[in-house]
Amino acid sequence: MINKFGDNLLFCLTNTKRRFKYLALIVEKLKIDLKQHNFMQPLILPLSFELNTNKVYSIVGKNGGGKTTLIKSLTCLNDEAVFAAEGAVWFNNINLIKAESKTLRQMRKEKIKYVFQDSISSFDPLRKVKYYFQPFIKMAEFDELMRYFLFENLIDVLQLYPYELSGGMAQRLSFILAFLYNPDILILDEPTSALDYRIINLLLHSIKEFAKKKNNVALIVTHDFHFARAVSDMTALLNDGSLSEFVPAEEFFTKLQNPLLHNYRRIAE
């Protein structure tokens, strides 16, 4: 009896280790409320999901539906005076919701990189673009990525201040910077908002290539259903504060029943 119990326990532990080996992020019962004067207004209802390595995940939904609030909550980027988060977000055996500020800053610097929709605001207006790329300028990958995203006059671009950049230029530079840091998790907020079709196609390919490396994973939030369908391995819908289950992208866009998807399919046809 003891041996049988021990064998069962060993089997369970082995399977658990094997399962977590392929998980980049685990979200458990994450709930986000908006702090009002004397009550809490629910924004994101309790949700749970897992991100496996070497995949691209997309969360689609309408504008103003809480997608950006959700991804910011994963590393406690939301203003704590405005938002309250409960639950757990596990990364490298650390619950980021309970982590210290120093740990979170280190994670965002090295392991989990964001590219937000308003990319210009991500740069210090008093520092030239060169300041952010200084550690990478002598790397061949820097030159390759700059030219890949259609920056030809590299010296001129590096001398610009953020306020001299267009929205599309700032977004492309943010992508390049994120790829150069080679994080474990890349989180993109409405990545096609300021891009033309040429750049969108280049970005789509680069995200897929990123996810194939080591144990990488990409998470995208967008209202661009066409892009999500083209780039994603797995897709979920955030609607009215609730997140659906992640399912394979083709299944999501062809079989899932929801008014938002019905409108998408009608337009796509």
XYZ file of N, CA and C in Angstrom:
807
model
N 0.827 -1.210 0.000
C 0.000 0.000 0.000
C 0.865 1.265 0.000
N 1.919 1.245 0.845
C 2.804 2.416 0.928
C 3.525 2.644 -0.395
N 4.007 1.506 -0.974
C 4.715 1.630 -2.245
C 3.806 2.156 -3.336
N 2.562 1.682 -3.325
C 1.602 2.143 -4.333
C 1.318 3.624 -4.178
N 1.162 4.055 -2.910
C 0.933 5.482 -2.662
C 2.135 6.301 -3.127
N 3.337 5.801 -2.813
C 4.552 6.506 -3.217
C 4.684 6.594 -4.733
N 4.346 5.500 -5.409
C 4.411 5.494 -6.876
C 3.432 6.494 -7.470
N 2.216 6.548 -6.902
C 1.209 7.497 -7.387
C 1.657 8.946 -7.169
N 2.257 9.196 -5.992
C 2.721 10.541 -5.695
C 3.834 10.943 -6.652
N 4.780 10.013 -6.905
C 5.884 10.288 -7.828
C 5.355 10.548 -9.224
N 4.346 9.761 -9.632
C 3.740 9.948 -10.957
C 3.125 11.338 -11.075
N 2.402 11.763 -10.030
C 1.748 13.080 -10.042
C 2.778 14.207 -10.086
N 3.842 14.071 -9.286
C 4.874 15.106 -9.261
C 5.597 15.196 -10.591
N 5.878 14.043 -11.195
C 6.559 14.020 -12.487
C 5.706 14.681 -13.562
N 4.411 14.343 -13.576
C 3.505 14.940 -14.562
C 3.365 16.434 -14.360
N 3.325 16.861 -13.077
C 3.213 18.290 -12.783
C 4.434 19.035 -13.284
N 5.636 18.482 -13.027
C 6.871 19.133 -13.500
C 6.903 19.201 -15.021
N 6.450 18.105 -15.666
C 6.448 18.083 -17.129
C 5.483 19.137 -17.678
N 4.343 19.291 -17.009
C 3.340 20.267 -17.443
C 3.861 21.692 -17.303
N 4.471 22.001 -16.130
C 4.931 23.361 -15.902
C 6.135 23.708 -16.762
N 6.859 22.694 -17.246
C 8.008 22.944 -18.111
C 7.614 23.717 -19.353
N 6.390 23.507 -19.834
C 5.944 24.128 -21.075
C 5.043 25.333 -20.845
N 4.864 25.735 -19.592
C 4.026 26.891 -19.281
C 4.890 28.116 -19.021
N 4.589 29.204 -19.714
C 5.334 30.444 -19.503
C 4.670 31.312 -18.445
N 3.335 31.276 -18.393
C 2.589 32.134 -17.469
C 1.306 31.427 -17.058
N 0.979 31.532 -15.778
C -0.259 30.943 -15.258
C -1.038 32.038 -14.536
N -2.258 32.279 -14.964
C -3.125 33.283 -14.346
C -4.256 32.551 -13.640
N -4.424 32.825 -12.354
C -5.425 32.134 -11.543
C -6.386 33.127 -10.894
N -7.644 33.038 -11.278
C -8.722 33.810 -10.651
C -8.374 35.297 -10.513
N -7.820 35.848 -11.581
C -7.466 37.270 -11.591
C -8.723 38.121 -11.726
N -8.876 39.065 -10.830
C -10.066 39.931 -10.783
C -9.588 41.377 -10.641
N -10.185 42.273 -11.430
C -9.776 43.678 -11.394
C -11.006 44.550 -11.161
N -10.914 45.412 -10.160
C -11.995 46.338 -9.827
C -11.513 47.775 -9.981
N -12.455 48.649 -10.301
C -12.191 50.089 -10.328
C -12.616 50.679 -8.991
N -11.690 51.371 -8.350
C -11.981 51.940 -7.041
C -12.833 53.199 -7.190
N -14.041 53.152 -6.639
C -14.913 54.304 -6.604
C -14.881 54.917 -5.198
N -15.658 55.954 -4.995
C -15.610 56.671 -3.718
C -15.892 55.765 -2.530
N -16.927 54.961 -2.625
C -17.276 54.105 -1.485
C -17.641 52.682 -1.884
N -17.221 52.273 -3.086
C -17.470 50.891 -3.503
C -16.499 50.516 -4.627
N -16.440 49.223 -4.922
C -15.598 48.692 -5.992
C -16.460 48.332 -7.201
N -16.117 48.873 -8.366
C -16.848 48.554 -9.584
C -16.078 47.486 -10.365
N -16.664 46.299 -10.557
C -15.952 45.237 -11.284
C -15.672 45.626 -12.738
N -14.426 45.453 -13.157
C -14.043 45.684 -14.549
C -13.746 44.371 -15.261
N -12.911 43.548 -14.625
C -12.578 42.232 -15.159
C -13.029 41.190 -14.148
N -13.943 40.329 -14.567
C -14.443 39.279 -13.684
C -13.380 38.195 -13.521
N -13.433 37.422 -12.436
C -12.387 36.419 -12.184
C -12.130 35.534 -13.406
N -10.876 35.475 -13.815
C -10.507 34.698 -14.991
C -9.227 33.921 -14.734
N -9.081 32.816 -15.437
C -7.886 31.979 -15.327
C -7.494 31.508 -16.721
N -6.190 31.490 -16.973
C -5.695 30.935 -18.232
C -4.207 30.633 -18.094
N -3.695 29.859 -19.041
C -2.288 29.487 -19.066
C -1.716 29.789 -20.448
N -0.470 30.246 -20.481
C 0.234 30.502 -21.735
C 1.355 29.483 -21.877
N 1.270 28.675 -22.911
C 2.309 27.693 -23.198
C 3.415 28.307 -24.034
N 4.610 27.799 -23.871
C 5.748 28.313 -24.629
C 5.606 28.006 -26.114
N 6.294 28.816 -26.911
C 6.357 28.659 -28.366
C 5.008 28.796 -29.060
N 4.155 29.658 -28.493
C 2.866 29.937 -29.107
C 2.566 31.428 -29.092
N 1.676 31.831 -29.997
C 1.180 33.203 -30.051
C -0.286 33.191 -29.619
N -0.595 33.966 -28.590
C -1.956 34.072 -28.057
C -2.514 35.461 -28.362
N -3.794 35.505 -28.683
C -4.461 36.787 -28.887
C -5.734 36.855 -28.060
N -5.943 38.014 -27.465
C -7.218 38.317 -26.805
C -7.871 39.420 -27.625
N -9.015 39.119 -28.209
C -9.704 40.096 -29.043
C -10.915 40.642 -28.294
N -11.347 41.803 -28.721
C -12.503 42.435 -28.104
C -12.637 43.862 -28.591
N -13.767 44.468 -28.301
C -14.019 45.823 -28.765
C -13.198 46.829 -27.971
N -13.034 48.029 -28.551
C -12.317 49.098 -27.861
C -13.010 49.451 -26.552
N -12.205 49.721 -25.532
C -12.764 50.084 -24.240
C -13.277 48.912 -23.439
N -12.939 47.700 -23.874
C -13.452 46.505 -23.207
C -12.586 45.999 -22.067
N -11.466 46.667 -21.788
C -10.621 46.271 -20.664
C -9.398 45.463 -21.035
N -9.092 45.359 -22.324
C -7.957 44.532 -22.757
C -6.632 45.081 -22.215
N -6.436 46.393 -22.349
C -5.188 46.998 -21.876
C -5.081 46.904 -20.355
N -6.186 47.124 -19.666
C -6.203 46.991 -18.206
C -5.798 45.583 -17.799
N -6.262 44.590 -18.532
C -5.946 43.197 -18.221
C -4.453 42.926 -18.363
N -3.872 43.306 -19.494
C -2.448 42.976 -19.687
C -1.557 43.769 -18.730
N -1.946 44.993 -18.389
C -1.165 45.757 -17.419
C -1.190 45.097 -16.046
N -2.305 44.482 -15.723
C -2.439 43.858 -14.404
C -1.510 42.661 -14.235
N -1.041 42.078 -15.328
C -0.205 40.888 -15.241
C 1.115 41.163 -14.531
N 1.617 42.400 -14.639
C 2.841 42.773 -13.916
C 2.611 44.017 -13.057
N 1.372 44.217 -12.638
C 1.012 45.296 -11.704
C 1.372 46.685 -12.234
N 1.081 46.932 -13.492
C 1.347 48.243 -14.084
C 0.189 49.223 -13.900
N -0.977 48.734 -13.529
C -2.106 49.634 -13.321
C -1.890 50.484 -12.067
N -2.445 51.687 -12.082
C -2.346 52.595 -10.941
C -3.117 52.004 -9.762
N -2.403 51.714 -8.673
C -3.048 51.103 -7.506
C -4.039 52.033 -6.818
N -3.944 53.331 -7.090
C -4.906 54.264 -6.517
C -6.244 54.207 -7.251
N -6.219 53.620 -8.445
C -7.426 53.562 -9.283
C -7.963 52.140 -9.407
N -7.063 51.168 -9.500
C -7.469 49.785 -9.736
C -7.044 48.886 -8.572
N -7.837 47.867 -8.330
C -7.508 46.848 -7.334
C -7.518 45.488 -8.021
N -6.430 44.733 -7.846
C -6.312 43.414 -8.473
C -6.206 42.332 -7.411
N -6.913 41.232 -7.632
C -6.838 40.066 -6.761
C -6.590 38.834 -7.626
N -6.009 37.808 -7.008
C -5.726 36.579 -7.729
C -4.238 36.315 -7.763
N -3.803 35.556 -8.753
C -2.390 35.207 -8.858
C -1.970 35.182 -10.320
N -0.738 35.656 -10.573
C -0.113 35.567 -11.895
C 1.268 34.957 -11.667
N 1.440 33.697 -12.056
C 2.669 32.970 -11.772
C 3.621 33.008 -12.956
N 4.843 33.441 -12.669
C 5.913 33.448 -13.673
C 7.217 33.093 -12.956
N 7.898 32.072 -13.450
C 9.146 31.616 -12.810
C 8.962 31.366 -11.312
N 7.842 30.742 -10.961
C 7.526 30.405 -9.565
C 7.329 31.627 -8.671
N 7.067 32.773 -9.267
C 6.814 34.004 -8.516
C 5.400 34.479 -8.817
N 4.639 34.786 -7.779
C 3.323 35.389 -7.958
C 3.518 36.888 -8.138
N 3.390 37.360 -9.375
C 3.681 38.760 -9.673
C 2.725 39.722 -8.966
N 1.518 39.273 -8.670
C 0.557 40.136 -7.984
C 1.053 40.488 -6.579
N 1.814 39.580 -5.982
C 2.311 39.792 -4.615
C 3.791 40.193 -4.590
N 4.418 40.306 -5.753
C 5.864 40.550 -5.810
C 6.219 41.979 -5.396
N 7.445 42.153 -4.927
C 7.943 43.476 -4.575
C 8.216 44.295 -5.832
N 8.229 45.612 -5.670
C 8.432 46.521 -6.805
C 9.749 46.244 -7.519
N 10.799 45.969 -6.746
C 12.115 45.695 -7.338
C 12.064 44.471 -8.245
N 11.384 43.431 -7.781
C 11.249 42.206 -8.580
C 10.464 42.471 -9.855
N 9.386 43.243 -9.744
C 8.561 43.552 -10.915
C 9.346 44.357 -11.942
N 10.111 45.335 -11.479
C 10.922 46.138 -12.410
C 11.929 45.260 -13.141
N 12.541 44.336 -12.416
C 13.517 43.437 -13.027
C 12.850 42.535 -14.056
N 11.655 42.038 -13.740
C 10.922 41.186 -14.674
C 10.585 41.945 -15.957
N 10.109 43.175 -15.803
C 9.741 43.977 -16.980
C 10.958 44.353 -17.807
N 12.091 44.479 -17.169
C 13.312 44.864 -17.871
C 13.898 43.713 -18.675
N 13.835 42.495 -18.110
C 14.544 41.378 -18.714
C 13.652 40.271 -19.270
N 12.504 40.025 -18.658
C 11.748 38.816 -18.960
C 10.416 39.042 -19.661
N 9.732 40.133 -19.311
C 8.398 40.395 -19.859
C 8.390 41.812 -20.442
N 8.354 41.908 -21.754
C 8.405 43.222 -22.405
C 7.047 43.572 -23.010
N 6.665 44.828 -22.825
C 5.415 45.356 -23.377
C 5.710 46.288 -24.554
N 4.796 46.314 -25.507
C 4.734 47.383 -26.498
C 3.300 47.893 -26.483
N 3.132 49.129 -26.001
C 1.798 49.682 -25.859
C 1.368 50.442 -27.109
N 0.063 50.636 -27.211
C -0.503 51.297 -28.383
C 0.044 52.710 -28.560
N 0.108 53.468 -27.486
C 0.648 54.833 -27.533
C 2.151 54.762 -27.290
N 2.886 54.313 -28.311
C 4.314 54.042 -28.132
C 5.130 55.295 -27.841
N 4.716 56.441 -28.356
C 5.473 57.676 -28.125
C 5.588 57.967 -26.629
N 4.526 57.688 -25.897
C 4.524 57.949 -24.456
C 5.468 57.032 -23.690
N 5.925 55.962 -24.342
C 6.845 55.035 -23.688
C 8.275 55.572 -23.664
N 8.534 56.618 -24.445
C 9.870 57.205 -24.515
C 9.918 58.506 -23.713
N 11.063 58.758 -23.117
C 11.304 60.022 -22.416
C 11.451 61.129 -23.459
N 10.615 62.166 -23.435
C 10.666 63.207 -24.470
C 11.981 63.996 -24.491
N 12.758 63.896 -23.415
C 14.018 64.657 -23.336
C 15.231 63.838 -23.783
N 15.013 62.591 -24.141
C 16.129 61.741 -24.580
C 15.949 61.340 -26.042
N 17.041 61.351 -26.773
C 17.003 60.948 -28.172
C 16.816 59.432 -28.276
N 16.379 59.004 -29.443
C 16.152 57.586 -29.687
C 17.426 56.786 -29.413
N 18.565 57.367 -29.710
C 19.845 56.681 -29.540
C 20.041 56.187 -28.110
N 19.539 56.911 -27.142
C 19.696 56.551 -25.736
C 19.168 55.146 -25.451
N 18.024 54.788 -26.044
C 17.376 53.513 -25.775
C 18.066 52.346 -26.484
N 18.708 52.653 -27.615
C 19.328 51.591 -28.410
C 20.830 51.474 -28.191
N 21.384 52.280 -27.312
C 22.824 52.309 -27.096
C 23.437 50.926 -26.841
N 22.815 50.063 -26.014
C 23.429 48.747 -25.761
C 23.463 47.825 -26.980
N 22.693 48.167 -28.023
C 22.535 47.246 -29.154
C 23.123 47.767 -30.463
N 23.565 49.013 -30.497
C 23.941 49.652 -31.758
C 25.028 48.887 -32.508
N 25.953 48.265 -31.795
C 27.057 47.557 -32.446
C 26.707 46.116 -32.781
N 25.496 45.703 -32.473
C 25.075 44.338 -32.764
C 24.523 44.241 -34.181
N 24.838 43.143 -34.853
C 24.338 42.938 -36.211
C 22.816 42.866 -36.230
N 22.230 42.293 -35.180
C 20.779 42.150 -35.110
C 20.085 43.498 -35.102
N 20.719 44.506 -34.475
C 20.141 45.852 -34.469
C 19.989 46.376 -35.886
N 21.060 46.294 -36.654
C 21.029 46.777 -38.026
C 20.014 45.995 -38.857
N 19.962 44.683 -38.648
C 19.026 43.842 -39.401
C 17.578 44.204 -39.100
N 17.257 44.389 -37.811
C 15.887 44.707 -37.435
C 15.477 46.099 -37.904
N 16.378 47.052 -37.825
C 16.065 48.409 -38.288
C 15.731 48.400 -39.774
N 16.523 47.692 -40.543
C 16.270 47.645 -41.983
C 15.053 46.778 -42.305
N 14.840 45.738 -41.511
C 13.676 44.873 -41.712
C 12.391 45.672 -41.556
N 12.359 46.568 -40.549
C 11.182 47.401 -40.330
C 11.268 48.727 -41.091
N 12.066 48.725 -42.155
C 12.105 49.788 -43.164
C 12.644 51.123 -42.650
N 13.617 51.070 -41.746
C 14.373 52.260 -41.373
C 15.680 52.222 -42.157
N 15.856 53.161 -43.078
C 17.046 53.172 -43.926
C 18.139 54.093 -43.379
N 17.765 55.292 -42.987
C 18.745 56.269 -42.497
C 18.900 56.114 -40.984
N 19.660 55.100 -40.582
C 19.740 54.731 -39.172
C 20.310 55.854 -38.316
N 21.361 56.510 -38.795
C 22.005 57.577 -38.016
C 21.033 58.715 -37.766
N 20.270 59.074 -38.785
C 19.298 60.171 -38.638
C 18.197 59.798 -37.646
N 17.718 58.573 -37.732
C 16.637 58.136 -36.839
C 17.099 58.170 -35.385
N 18.311 57.729 -35.122
C 18.816 57.668 -33.751
C 18.971 59.055 -33.124
N 19.070 60.069 -33.952
C 19.251 61.435 -33.442
C 17.929 62.153 -33.181
N 16.824 61.497 -33.467
C 15.518 62.121 -33.285
C 15.072 62.045 -31.827
N 14.251 63.024 -31.421
C 13.570 62.986 -30.130
C 12.200 62.332 -30.339
N 11.620 61.752 -29.307
C 10.320 61.088 -29.461
C 9.238 61.963 -30.075
N 9.223 63.248 -29.735
C 8.180 64.121 -30.280
C 8.361 64.379 -31.777
N 9.513 63.987 -32.320
C 9.747 64.122 -33.760
C 9.340 62.869 -34.533
N 8.903 61.849 -33.821
C 8.497 60.592 -34.451
C 7.008 60.598 -34.764
N 6.644 59.955 -35.849
C 5.229 59.700 -36.104
C 4.794 58.527 -35.231
N 3.490 58.316 -35.120
C 2.995 57.191 -34.326
C 3.506 55.860 -34.850
N 3.536 55.725 -36.174
C 4.015 54.484 -36.781
C 5.494 54.251 -36.539
N 6.297 55.314 -36.626
C 7.731 55.180 -36.367
C 7.991 54.766 -34.921
N 7.284 55.405 -33.995
C 7.460 55.076 -32.571
C 7.066 53.625 -32.292
N 6.006 53.165 -32.946
C 5.568 51.794 -32.727
C 6.593 50.802 -33.289
N 7.125 51.097 -34.475
C 8.130 50.213 -35.058
C 9.395 50.165 -34.201
N 9.829 51.312 -33.696
C 11.008 51.347 -32.831
C 10.770 50.574 -31.534
N 9.552 50.641 -31.024
C 9.218 49.894 -29.813
C 9.271 48.390 -30.064
N 8.794 47.954 -31.239
C 8.892 46.533 -31.589
C 10.351 46.097 -31.646
N 11.161 46.894 -32.325
C 12.577 46.554 -32.488
C 13.259 46.449 -31.128
N 12.998 47.408 -30.261
C 13.607 47.413 -28.940
C 13.191 46.169 -28.143
N 11.922 45.819 -28.234
C 11.431 44.636 -27.516
C 12.090 43.365 -28.042
N 12.215 43.234 -29.353
C 12.844 42.048 -29.929
C 14.322 41.967 -29.555
N 15.000 43.104 -29.485
C 16.414 43.119 -29.137
C 16.652 42.630 -27.707
N 15.732 42.929 -26.809
C 15.870 42.463 -25.436
C 15.592 40.961 -25.316
N 14.962 40.388 -26.334
C 14.686 38.949 -26.388
C 14.076 38.429 -25.085
N 12.910 38.935 -24.710
C 12.276 38.515 -23.451
C 11.686 37.112 -23.570
N 11.264 36.573 -22.440
C 10.540 35.301 -22.467
C 9.104 35.513 -22.935
N 8.509 36.624 -22.513
C 7.127 36.934 -22.869
C 7.070 38.316 -23.511
N 6.457 38.392 -24.670
C 6.250 39.663 -25.374
C 4.759 39.958 -25.377
N 4.373 41.127 -24.840
C 2.968 41.514 -24.743
C 2.738 42.748 -25.609
N 1.835 42.627 -26.564
C 1.592 43.699 -27.531
C 0.168 44.219 -27.398
N 0.053 45.533 -27.264
C -1.240 46.201 -27.091
C -1.627 46.901 -28.383
N -2.651 46.374 -29.073
C -3.116 46.940 -30.348
C -1.932 47.231 -31.281
N -1.164 46.206 -31.651
C 0.082 46.430 -32.391
C -0.080 46.956 -33.809
N -1.280 46.883 -34.384
C -1.455 47.335 -35.766
C -2.080 48.722 -35.861
N -2.275 49.388 -34.732
C -3.066 50.628 -34.713
C -2.462 51.757 -35.554
N -1.125 51.828 -35.648
C -0.492 52.941 -36.366
C 0.320 52.471 -37.568
N 0.052 51.262 -38.048
C 0.879 50.664 -39.092
C 0.125 50.511 -40.406
N 0.876 50.597 -41.516
C 0.273 50.291 -42.808
C 0.422 48.791 -43.069
N -0.154 48.341 -44.190
C -0.212 46.902 -44.440
C 1.171 46.283 -44.626
N 2.111 47.019 -45.204
C 3.464 46.473 -45.370
C 4.081 46.126 -44.025
N 4.005 47.063 -43.094
C 4.616 46.862 -41.782
C 3.850 45.793 -40.995
N 2.529 45.762 -41.152
C 1.733 44.744 -40.456
C 2.174 43.341 -40.859
N 2.420 43.142 -42.156
C 2.866 41.832 -42.622
C 4.247 41.480 -42.085
N 5.131 42.474 -42.013
C 6.467 42.250 -41.453
C 6.369 41.904 -39.968
N 5.504 42.621 -39.255
C 5.326 42.371 -37.828
C 4.759 40.975 -37.590
N 3.775 40.605 -38.393
C 3.160 39.283 -38.255
C 4.219 38.187 -38.340
N 5.080 38.289 -39.331
C 6.135 37.290 -39.510
C 7.107 37.300 -38.337
N 7.498 38.486 -37.865
C 8.487 38.577 -36.789
C 7.935 38.046 -35.468
N 6.647 38.232 -35.208
C 6.037 37.686 -33.992
C 6.050 36.170 -34.035
N 5.705 35.599 -35.170
C 5.714 34.144 -35.303
C 7.127 33.585 -35.108
N 8.120 34.275 -35.663
C 9.500 33.827 -35.505
C 9.957 33.957 -34.058
N 9.547 35.031 -33.400
C 9.895 35.227 -31.993
C 9.393 34.068 -31.142
N 8.159 33.648 -31.388
C 7.539 32.600 -30.564
C 8.208 31.241 -30.748
N 8.923 31.057 -31.849
C 9.580 29.777 -32.096
C 10.881 29.635 -31.308
N 11.441 30.765 -30.850
C 12.746 30.736 -30.189
C 12.635 30.234 -28.752
N 13.664 29.540 -28.294
C 13.804 29.004 -26.933
C 12.423 28.705 -26.322
N 12.071 29.377 -25.201
C 10.768 29.142 -24.567
C 9.897 30.396 -24.609
N 9.929 31.082 -25.714
C 9.204 32.349 -25.843
C 7.704 32.144 -26.007
N 6.969 33.222 -25.698
C 5.528 33.253 -25.953
C 5.134 34.708 -26.200
N 4.172 34.918 -27.094
C 3.663 36.258 -27.377
C 2.185 36.321 -27.005
N 1.808 37.433 -26.369
C 0.407 37.688 -26.018
C 0.000 39.017 -26.629
N -1.057 39.000 -27.423
C -1.516 40.186 -28.138
C -2.944 40.502 -27.713
N -3.225 41.776 -27.480
C -4.618 42.205 -27.309
C -4.938 43.169 -28.448
N -6.073 42.950 -29.091
C -6.384 43.732 -30.285
C -7.873 43.667 -30.621
N -8.327 44.694 -31.337
C -9.669 44.625 -31.911
C -9.576 44.324 -33.409
N -8.339 44.113 -33.903
C -8.100 43.783 -35.306
C -8.249 42.266 -35.483
N -9.446 41.832 -35.799
C -9.733 40.402 -35.890
C -8.953 39.740 -37.021
N -8.757 40.448 -38.122
C -8.014 39.868 -39.249
C -6.576 39.560 -38.844
N -5.934 40.500 -38.159
C -4.555 40.290 -37.717
C -4.493 39.156 -36.703
N -5.419 39.147 -35.758
C -5.429 38.106 -34.728
C -5.563 36.721 -35.357
N -6.409 36.614 -36.351
C -6.608 35.311 -36.993
C -5.347 34.869 -37.732
N -4.638 35.826 -38.346
C -3.454 35.492 -39.128
C -2.249 35.141 -38.264
N -2.123 35.773 -37.116
C -0.902 35.636 -36.316
C -1.016 34.594 -35.207
N -2.227 34.279 -34.779
C -2.409 33.541 -33.518
C -2.406 32.029 -33.676
N -1.894 31.375 -32.635
C -2.112 29.944 -32.463
C -3.387 29.708 -31.656
N -3.581 30.539 -30.627
C -4.736 30.413 -29.732
C -5.369 31.787 -29.543
N -6.697 31.815 -29.438
C -7.410 33.085 -29.335
C -8.531 32.986 -28.314
N -8.780 34.106 -27.617
C -9.893 34.196 -26.673
C -10.580 35.540 -26.863
N -11.796 35.642 -26.367
C -12.583 36.867 -26.488
C -12.816 37.468 -25.105
N -12.504 38.774 -24.982
C -12.836 39.510 -23.761
C -14.050 40.367 -24.064
N -15.137 40.094 -23.368
C -16.383 40.803 -23.631
C -17.153 40.987 -22.327
N -17.523 42.223 -22.039
C -18.263 42.539 -20.811
C -17.534 42.042 -19.562
N -16.216 42.146 -19.580
C -15.426 41.787 -18.414
C -15.119 40.319 -18.255
N -15.637 39.483 -19.153
C -15.414 38.037 -19.065
C -14.513 37.571 -20.205
N -13.613 36.661 -19.893
C -12.709 36.113 -20.898
C -13.126 34.691 -21.232
N -13.291 34.427 -22.523
C -13.622 33.069 -22.955
C -12.380 32.177 -22.848
N -12.580 30.904 -23.066
C -11.464 29.961 -23.077
C -10.624 30.184 -24.330
N -9.296 30.031 -24.218
C -8.438 30.069 -25.400
C -8.654 28.794 -26.208
N -8.892 28.971 -27.508
C -9.056 27.829 -28.411
C -8.226 28.108 -29.664
N -7.927 27.079 -30.468
C -7.180 27.308 -31.708
C -7.827 28.400 -32.549
N -7.001 29.237 -33.157
C -7.495 30.438 -33.833
C -8.546 30.137 -34.894
N -8.305 29.145 -35.736
C -9.263 28.844 -36.797
C -10.601 28.411 -36.221
N -10.552 27.619 -35.174
C -11.798 27.207 -34.519
C -12.512 28.417 -33.930
N -11.735 29.303 -33.316
C -12.315 30.496 -32.695
C -13.052 31.346 -33.726
N -12.422 31.594 -34.852
C -12.999 32.513 -35.823
C -14.042 31.881 -36.733
N -14.137 30.578 -36.741
C -15.112 29.936 -37.623
C -16.281 29.300 -36.888
N -16.097 28.949 -35.598
C -17.128 28.182 -34.908
C -17.718 28.870 -33.685
N -16.934 29.698 -33.001
C -17.419 30.304 -31.764
C -18.597 31.224 -32.051
N -19.635 31.110 -31.243
C -20.844 31.906 -31.431
C -20.828 33.126 -30.511
N -20.759 34.296 -31.118
C -20.789 35.554 -30.380
C -21.144 36.653 -31.370
N -21.960 37.637 -30.961
C -22.332 38.715 -31.895
C -21.133 39.432 -32.501
N -20.065 39.648 -31.725
C -18.879 40.311 -32.266
C -18.262 39.489 -33.391
N -18.187 38.186 -33.189
C -17.613 37.319 -34.207
C -18.553 37.162 -35.395
N -19.839 37.204 -35.134
C -20.808 37.140 -36.235
C -20.611 38.326 -37.174
N -20.422 39.515 -36.610
C -20.174 40.703 -37.432
C -18.869 40.569 -38.199
N -17.836 40.023 -37.534
C -16.542 39.831 -38.197
C -16.690 38.897 -39.389
N -17.372 37.764 -39.184
C -17.513 36.788 -40.263
C -18.319 37.378 -41.423
N -19.303 38.208 -41.092
C -20.118 38.835 -42.151
C -19.264 39.780 -43.002
N -18.376 40.551 -42.338
C -17.496 41.472 -43.058
C -16.452 40.697 -43.869
N -15.914 39.616 -43.254
C -14.868 38.832 -43.908
C -15.377 38.162 -45.169
N -16.648 37.819 -45.179
C -17.226 37.169 -46.361
C -17.445 38.151 -47.497
